[in-house]
XYZ file of C-alpha atoms in Angstrom:
424
model
C 11.626 20.357 8.421
C 7.856 20.796 8.832
C 5.703 18.163 7.119
C 1.967 17.818 6.455
C 0.595 14.300 5.840
C -2.786 14.154 4.101
C -5.043 11.215 4.982
C -6.754 9.468 7.874
C -5.868 5.764 7.806
C -3.292 3.297 9.036
C -0.856 4.236 6.282
C -0.975 7.883 7.362
C -0.521 6.952 11.022
C 2.568 4.937 10.072
C 3.915 7.822 7.982
C 3.348 10.346 10.775
C 4.943 8.019 13.335
C 7.989 7.369 11.136
C 8.465 11.020 10.191
C 8.241 12.333 13.760
C 11.098 9.960 14.668
C 13.278 11.406 11.876
C 16.032 13.756 13.050
C 15.456 15.983 10.011
C 11.839 16.677 11.045
C 10.799 19.337 13.552
C 6.998 19.154 13.198
C 4.494 16.693 11.730
C 0.914 17.699 10.941
C -1.829 15.372 9.697
C -5.123 16.241 8.028
C -7.647 15.016 8.875
C -5.815 12.273 10.775
C -7.292 9.952 13.382
C -6.981 9.395 17.150
C -3.726 7.516 16.564
C -2.029 10.246 14.546
C -2.980 12.693 17.289
C -0.562 10.833 19.578
C 2.432 11.578 17.341
C 1.464 14.706 15.375
C -0.941 17.655 15.251
C -4.273 16.850 13.622
C -6.239 19.350 11.535
C -9.838 19.137 10.344
C -9.997 18.776 6.571
C -12.306 17.400 3.917
C -9.863 15.709 1.537
C -12.192 16.358 -1.385
C -11.702 20.114 -0.860
C -8.406 20.612 -2.675
C -8.376 24.364 -2.155
C -8.733 23.886 1.613
C -5.810 21.439 1.579
C -3.613 23.972 -0.212
C -4.700 26.721 2.197
C -3.825 24.548 5.191
C -0.379 23.734 3.818
C 0.214 27.428 3.155
C -1.050 28.511 6.591
C 1.179 25.972 8.323
C 4.145 27.038 6.143
C 5.156 23.417 5.668
C 8.256 22.384 3.767
C 6.624 19.254 2.333
C 3.201 17.698 1.866
C 3.009 13.885 1.753
C -0.224 12.619 0.207
C -1.354 9.275 1.589
C -4.543 8.165 -0.227
C -5.072 7.760 -3.942
C -8.336 9.680 -4.315
C -6.906 13.216 -3.819
C -3.955 12.318 -6.059
C -6.253 11.257 -8.890
C -8.251 14.458 -8.256
C -5.110 16.578 -8.752
C -4.026 17.700 -5.273
C -0.324 17.489 -6.206
C -0.853 19.866 -9.136
C -2.607 22.368 -6.878
C 0.156 22.264 -4.284
C 2.932 22.635 -6.837
C 1.095 25.550 -8.441
C 1.199 27.180 -4.997
C 4.963 26.453 -4.868
C 4.550 23.920 -2.047
C 6.660 20.754 -2.476
C 4.452 17.670 -2.680
C 5.387 14.002 -2.505
C 2.869 12.502 -4.888
C 2.253 12.324 -8.639
C 0.318 14.773 -10.781
C -3.292 14.078 -11.737
C -2.160 12.872 -15.150
C 0.545 10.585 -13.753
C -1.750 9.216 -11.009
C -3.786 7.574 -13.760
C -1.281 4.718 -13.397
C -3.515 3.809 -10.458
C -6.695 5.624 -11.425
C -7.197 3.601 -14.612
C -6.189 -0.042 -15.048
C -6.565 0.394 -18.809
C -4.166 3.371 -18.824
C -1.641 1.428 -16.754
C -1.828 -1.518 -19.175
C -1.263 0.817 -22.112
C 1.815 2.291 -20.437
C 3.185 -1.157 -19.608
C 2.710 -2.340 -23.175
C 4.405 0.743 -24.619
C 7.275 0.441 -22.127
C 7.781 -3.277 -22.715
C 7.013 -4.120 -19.096
C 6.237 -7.817 -18.478
C 2.597 -8.170 -17.432
C -0.470 -10.325 -17.965
C -2.331 -10.319 -21.267
C -5.463 -8.194 -20.917
C -8.601 -6.998 -22.665
C -10.421 -3.739 -21.884
C -14.166 -4.401 -21.988
C -17.189 -2.080 -21.964
C -19.981 -4.558 -22.745
C -21.115 -7.878 -21.354
C -20.393 -9.549 -24.675
C -16.813 -8.274 -24.639
C -16.348 -9.522 -21.069
C -17.718 -12.969 -21.972
C -15.432 -13.210 -24.998
C -12.371 -12.212 -22.958
C -13.206 -14.745 -20.238
C -13.477 -17.463 -22.847
C -10.207 -16.374 -24.463
C -8.173 -16.495 -21.245
C -10.001 -19.279 -19.394
C -10.078 -20.031 -15.667
C -9.046 -18.854 -13.165
C -10.830 -15.675 -14.271
C -9.428 -12.249 -13.361
C -11.738 -9.219 -13.680
C -10.744 -5.718 -12.511
C -12.785 -2.545 -12.215
C -10.970 0.006 -14.384
C -11.552 2.773 -11.826
C -10.433 3.230 -8.218
C -12.044 0.667 -5.917
C -10.083 0.920 -2.640
C -8.357 -2.408 -3.241
C -11.658 -4.278 -3.556
C -12.349 -3.965 -7.299
C -10.752 -7.245 -8.333
C -12.222 -10.720 -8.474
C -10.198 -13.883 -9.084
C -12.461 -16.901 -9.409
C -12.908 -20.305 -11.013
C -16.560 -19.421 -11.633
C -17.372 -17.835 -14.979
C -20.758 -16.733 -13.605
C -19.081 -14.980 -10.660
C -16.674 -13.226 -13.026
C -19.569 -12.020 -15.196
C -21.504 -10.906 -12.141
C -18.569 -8.807 -10.936
C -18.346 -7.060 -14.314
C -22.107 -6.480 -14.489
C -22.951 -2.844 -13.782
C -19.375 -1.570 -14.117
C -18.720 0.938 -16.883
C -15.388 -0.507 -17.948
C -13.425 -3.525 -16.769
C -10.095 -5.134 -17.530
C -10.105 -8.911 -17.999
C -6.665 -10.444 -17.566
C -4.847 -13.701 -17.959
C -4.267 -15.363 -14.568
C -0.727 -15.128 -13.199
C 0.600 -18.040 -11.146
C 3.280 -17.863 -8.479
C 3.727 -15.872 -5.258
C 2.928 -12.170 -5.152
C 5.112 -9.369 -3.828
C 5.024 -5.590 -3.546
C 7.884 -3.181 -4.158
C 7.590 0.501 -3.261
C 9.841 2.898 -5.159
C 10.512 6.524 -4.263
C 11.128 8.520 -7.432
C 11.438 12.056 -8.768
C 10.686 10.838 -12.282
C 14.316 10.101 -13.106
C 16.060 8.553 -10.096
C 14.392 5.596 -8.358
C 15.052 4.357 -4.790
C 13.450 1.035 -3.820
C 12.192 0.214 -0.335
C 12.233 -3.310 1.068
C 9.906 -5.744 -0.735
C 6.788 -6.916 1.072
C 3.920 -9.344 0.697
C 0.332 -8.576 1.650
C -2.761 -10.730 2.164
C -5.859 -9.504 0.333
C -8.420 -12.178 1.153
C -10.541 -11.817 4.291
C -10.021 -15.296 5.719
C -7.268 -17.751 6.569
C -5.867 -19.715 3.668
C -6.758 -16.868 1.295
C -10.462 -17.637 1.518
C -13.293 -15.139 1.259
C -13.665 -11.823 -0.549
C -10.897 -9.450 -1.555
C -10.285 -6.634 0.918
C -8.026 -3.625 1.165
C -5.534 -5.933 2.877
C -5.630 -8.042 6.057
C -1.915 -8.054 6.847
C 1.596 -7.930 5.428
C 5.245 -8.633 6.180
C 8.642 -7.342 5.084
C 11.276 -8.119 3.930
C 10.881 -11.391 2.021
C 13.532 -13.930 3.057
C 12.522 -16.211 0.187
C 12.754 -13.616 -2.612
C 15.741 -13.432 -4.962
C 18.454 -11.136 -3.589
C 18.392 -9.106 -6.788
C 14.588 -8.722 -6.885
C 14.617 -4.958 -6.324
C 17.255 -4.347 -8.993
C 15.435 -6.628 -11.420
C 12.199 -4.694 -10.888
C 14.027 -1.388 -11.342
C 15.613 -2.588 -14.579
C 12.638 -4.376 -16.158
C 9.723 -2.349 -14.794
C 10.422 0.938 -13.044
C 12.968 2.612 -15.314
C 11.096 1.735 -18.547
C 7.834 2.941 -16.990
C 9.347 6.224 -15.810
C 10.856 6.770 -19.270
C 7.500 6.092 -20.913
C 5.753 8.532 -18.580
C 8.352 11.195 -19.401
C 7.881 10.541 -23.115
C 4.137 11.103 -22.705
C 4.735 14.448 -21.036
C 3.394 13.164 -17.712
C 6.481 12.390 -15.602
C 5.756 10.351 -12.475
C 7.076 11.736 -9.189
C 6.215 10.251 -5.828
C 5.739 6.665 -4.677
C 5.362 4.074 -7.405
C 3.873 0.885 -5.982
C 4.653 -2.163 -8.127
C 2.447 -5.183 -7.501
C 4.237 -8.289 -8.749
C 3.683 -11.954 -9.471
C 6.823 -14.091 -9.489
C 5.500 -16.590 -11.999
C 6.909 -19.785 -13.486
C 7.576 -17.715 -16.617
C 9.355 -14.923 -14.790
C 8.464 -11.635 -13.159
C 5.111 -10.073 -14.141
C 3.466 -6.811 -13.049
C -0.042 -7.194 -11.645
C -0.731 -3.512 -11.073
C 0.675 -0.086 -10.329
C -0.432 2.148 -7.492
C 0.501 5.789 -7.108
C 1.035 5.936 -3.340
C 2.234 3.995 -0.305
C 0.345 0.714 -0.034
C -1.799 -0.129 2.964
C -1.086 -2.254 5.033
C 2.451 -2.938 3.718
C 3.530 0.561 4.778
C 2.879 -0.318 8.421
C 5.327 -3.242 8.190
C 7.991 -1.462 6.132
C 8.386 2.009 7.642
C 9.363 0.834 11.168
C 12.383 -0.830 9.538
C 13.769 2.494 8.213
C 16.274 3.923 10.674
C 17.257 7.129 8.843
C 16.734 9.197 5.700
C 12.990 8.917 5.045
C 12.107 12.618 5.256
C 15.075 13.800 3.206
C 14.341 11.255 0.475
C 10.679 12.259 0.275
C 11.609 15.945 0.062
C 14.310 15.259 -2.529
C 11.850 13.299 -4.673
C 9.299 16.114 -4.407
C 11.851 18.702 -5.524
C 13.564 16.732 -8.306
C 16.803 16.130 -6.408
C 16.538 12.485 -5.387
C 19.973 11.680 -6.831
C 21.440 14.016 -4.188
C 19.603 12.475 -1.212
C 21.440 10.371 1.384
C 20.806 6.624 1.129
C 18.058 5.183 3.295
C 19.274 3.299 6.352
C 17.543 0.049 7.317
C 17.494 -2.188 10.360
C 18.175 -5.886 9.773
C 14.873 -6.865 11.396
C 11.492 -8.006 10.062
C 8.074 -6.386 10.299
C 4.648 -8.042 10.408
C 1.321 -6.197 10.514
C -1.955 -7.929 11.373
C -5.094 -6.005 10.463
C -8.016 -6.019 12.896
C -11.234 -5.380 10.983
C -14.829 -4.700 11.963
C -17.513 -7.350 11.880
C -19.105 -7.248 8.404
C -15.983 -6.005 6.597
C -15.507 -5.522 3.654
C -19.128 -5.035 2.580
C -21.024 -3.754 5.633
C -18.627 -3.076 8.525
C -20.040 -2.373 11.970
C -18.991 0.997 13.377
C -19.378 2.689 16.746
C -18.077 -0.269 18.779
C -15.884 0.672 21.775
C -12.167 0.011 21.338
C -9.559 -0.674 24.000
C -5.941 -0.170 22.878
C -2.953 -1.080 25.073
C -0.539 1.503 26.395
C 2.269 2.369 25.900
C 2.111 2.752 22.145
C 5.524 1.201 21.508
C 6.913 -1.566 23.693
C 9.133 -4.586 23.061
C 8.940 -4.371 19.268
C 5.151 -3.950 19.242
C 3.113 -1.082 17.771
C -0.488 -0.267 16.964
C -1.471 1.904 14.005
C -5.000 3.309 13.912
C -6.915 2.993 10.639
C -10.658 3.212 11.268
C -11.079 4.745 14.720
C -12.735 7.897 16.050
C -13.547 9.533 19.353
C -17.162 9.545 20.531
C -17.105 11.888 23.516
C -14.286 10.312 25.580
C -14.515 6.803 24.094
C -12.410 5.418 21.246
C -14.759 3.643 18.796
C -14.612 1.888 15.450
C -15.321 4.131 12.457
C -14.406 1.992 9.447
C -13.790 -1.481 8.078
C -10.111 -1.853 8.909
C -9.831 -0.575 12.471
C -6.270 -1.161 13.681
C -2.976 -2.630 12.522
C -1.079 -4.611 15.162
C 2.627 -4.578 14.270
C 5.488 -6.712 15.481
C 9.184 -6.077 14.819
C 11.576 -8.981 15.388
C 14.895 -10.579 14.573
C 13.115 -13.005 12.240
C 9.573 -13.484 10.952
C 8.683 -15.876 13.756
C 9.483 -13.325 16.447
C 7.826 -10.522 14.479
C 4.644 -12.628 14.091
C 4.593 -13.488 17.786
C 4.852 -9.834 18.724
C 2.228 -8.728 16.184
C -0.296 -11.287 17.379
C 0.494 -10.548 21.035
C -0.303 -6.921 20.304
C -3.518 -7.916 18.529
C -4.592 -9.968 21.553
C -4.112 -6.898 23.758
C -6.588 -4.898 21.654
C -10.295 -5.332 22.288
C -13.415 -4.382 20.352
C -16.602 -6.391 19.706
C -16.702 -8.473 16.543
C -13.018 -8.081 15.654
C -12.053 -9.995 12.499
C -8.395 -11.026 12.198
C -6.585 -13.601 10.079
C -4.464 -16.021 12.076
C -2.052 -16.936 9.269
C -0.357 -13.658 8.304
C 3.286 -14.487 7.392
C 2.984 -17.952 8.984
C 4.043 -19.907 5.897
C 7.035 -17.634 5.297
C 8.049 -17.723 8.982
C 7.939 -21.520 9.099
C 9.957 -21.729 5.893
C 12.531 -19.252 7.215
C 12.990 -21.413 10.315
C 13.436 -24.474 8.096
C 15.872 -22.698 5.763
C 13.753 -23.107 2.627
C 11.367 -21.181 0.413
C 7.679 -21.308 1.406
C 6.913 -21.966 -2.269
C 9.227 -24.871 -2.976
C 7.554 -28.239 -3.476
C 7.743 -30.582 -0.504
């Protein structure tokens, strides 16, 4: 099989790395890629906003499958263009990608499908925002209705801060606050059949102890030793299958990767959000745990034959990814700083996935906010954390920002044989 991955971040590096290890795959191409993907695949220059150029590249390469990484080209309709050219694409149509592209649309689908989620109000004026904040009370949750690269949400005790976040946005969604731990479940689907991956948990805040601004994600781990054993099946039954049925009923079937962001609240499972693609950085922790079947499942989902695909095979290990960000991230990240990455790429359960790097002449430099993802794979979360942080220590660039507590609470609880969320 010959596969083209569209995108340039850490998620795409992880996808390219995982796919090139798959026995069913002969060639992996990435566009535009980054210096990391170039180590495991063939990079191609591409402006992702040029949908026609993306289709032309897929046609010229005669690929069997295109895997779309980021949300922006999906919301712009790249999957529709590829399918019109009779090129299988793993990713939803423009209409179906509105599950991520519009928080208001996603809420409407959830309500119609009977999916458990937070109460919400869609607001277009300051007065509407103020009324919704007063209705729900603190903590206040305000979300930009449009795509915001994971940084369009504010959760705060300050009513003024909540109003300030909404100010200047065309449309926002104000929600009731959901208590309890959060989790992510990725589901491969062809619109009918749904195959869950291992659940994960990510860390959105910039600083230790979940302090500081929301980011695209500062780290993640998978699987969740504290989660209910039937979590995936519960999410399929209460969330995924009703949502897929509702999307079919609307004439916009969802095919691709459905990302379900969850809160495991005191009142039961609740959906925080949907995304329409692999999440970043959870992907970097999850994909190294798949031992077989990834490529065939992606192709089967893209061609409407997921029920016929072989089951995914998983290792019994744990994955932890620690994001290394640029100084000034998420608002004004420094770029152009020299980066030193250890070699070899994979050693003793340690990996590095490039996210925001570029080559300046012969020097690897920072080119974005999230620069690298240091990954550790281990027999338990403690070992995986140790390996991830050892890998992070081996990477050097000026002003690196890294949280020190990724998966620490869960690892300590796993060692003690308890849930990290049970009262002491």
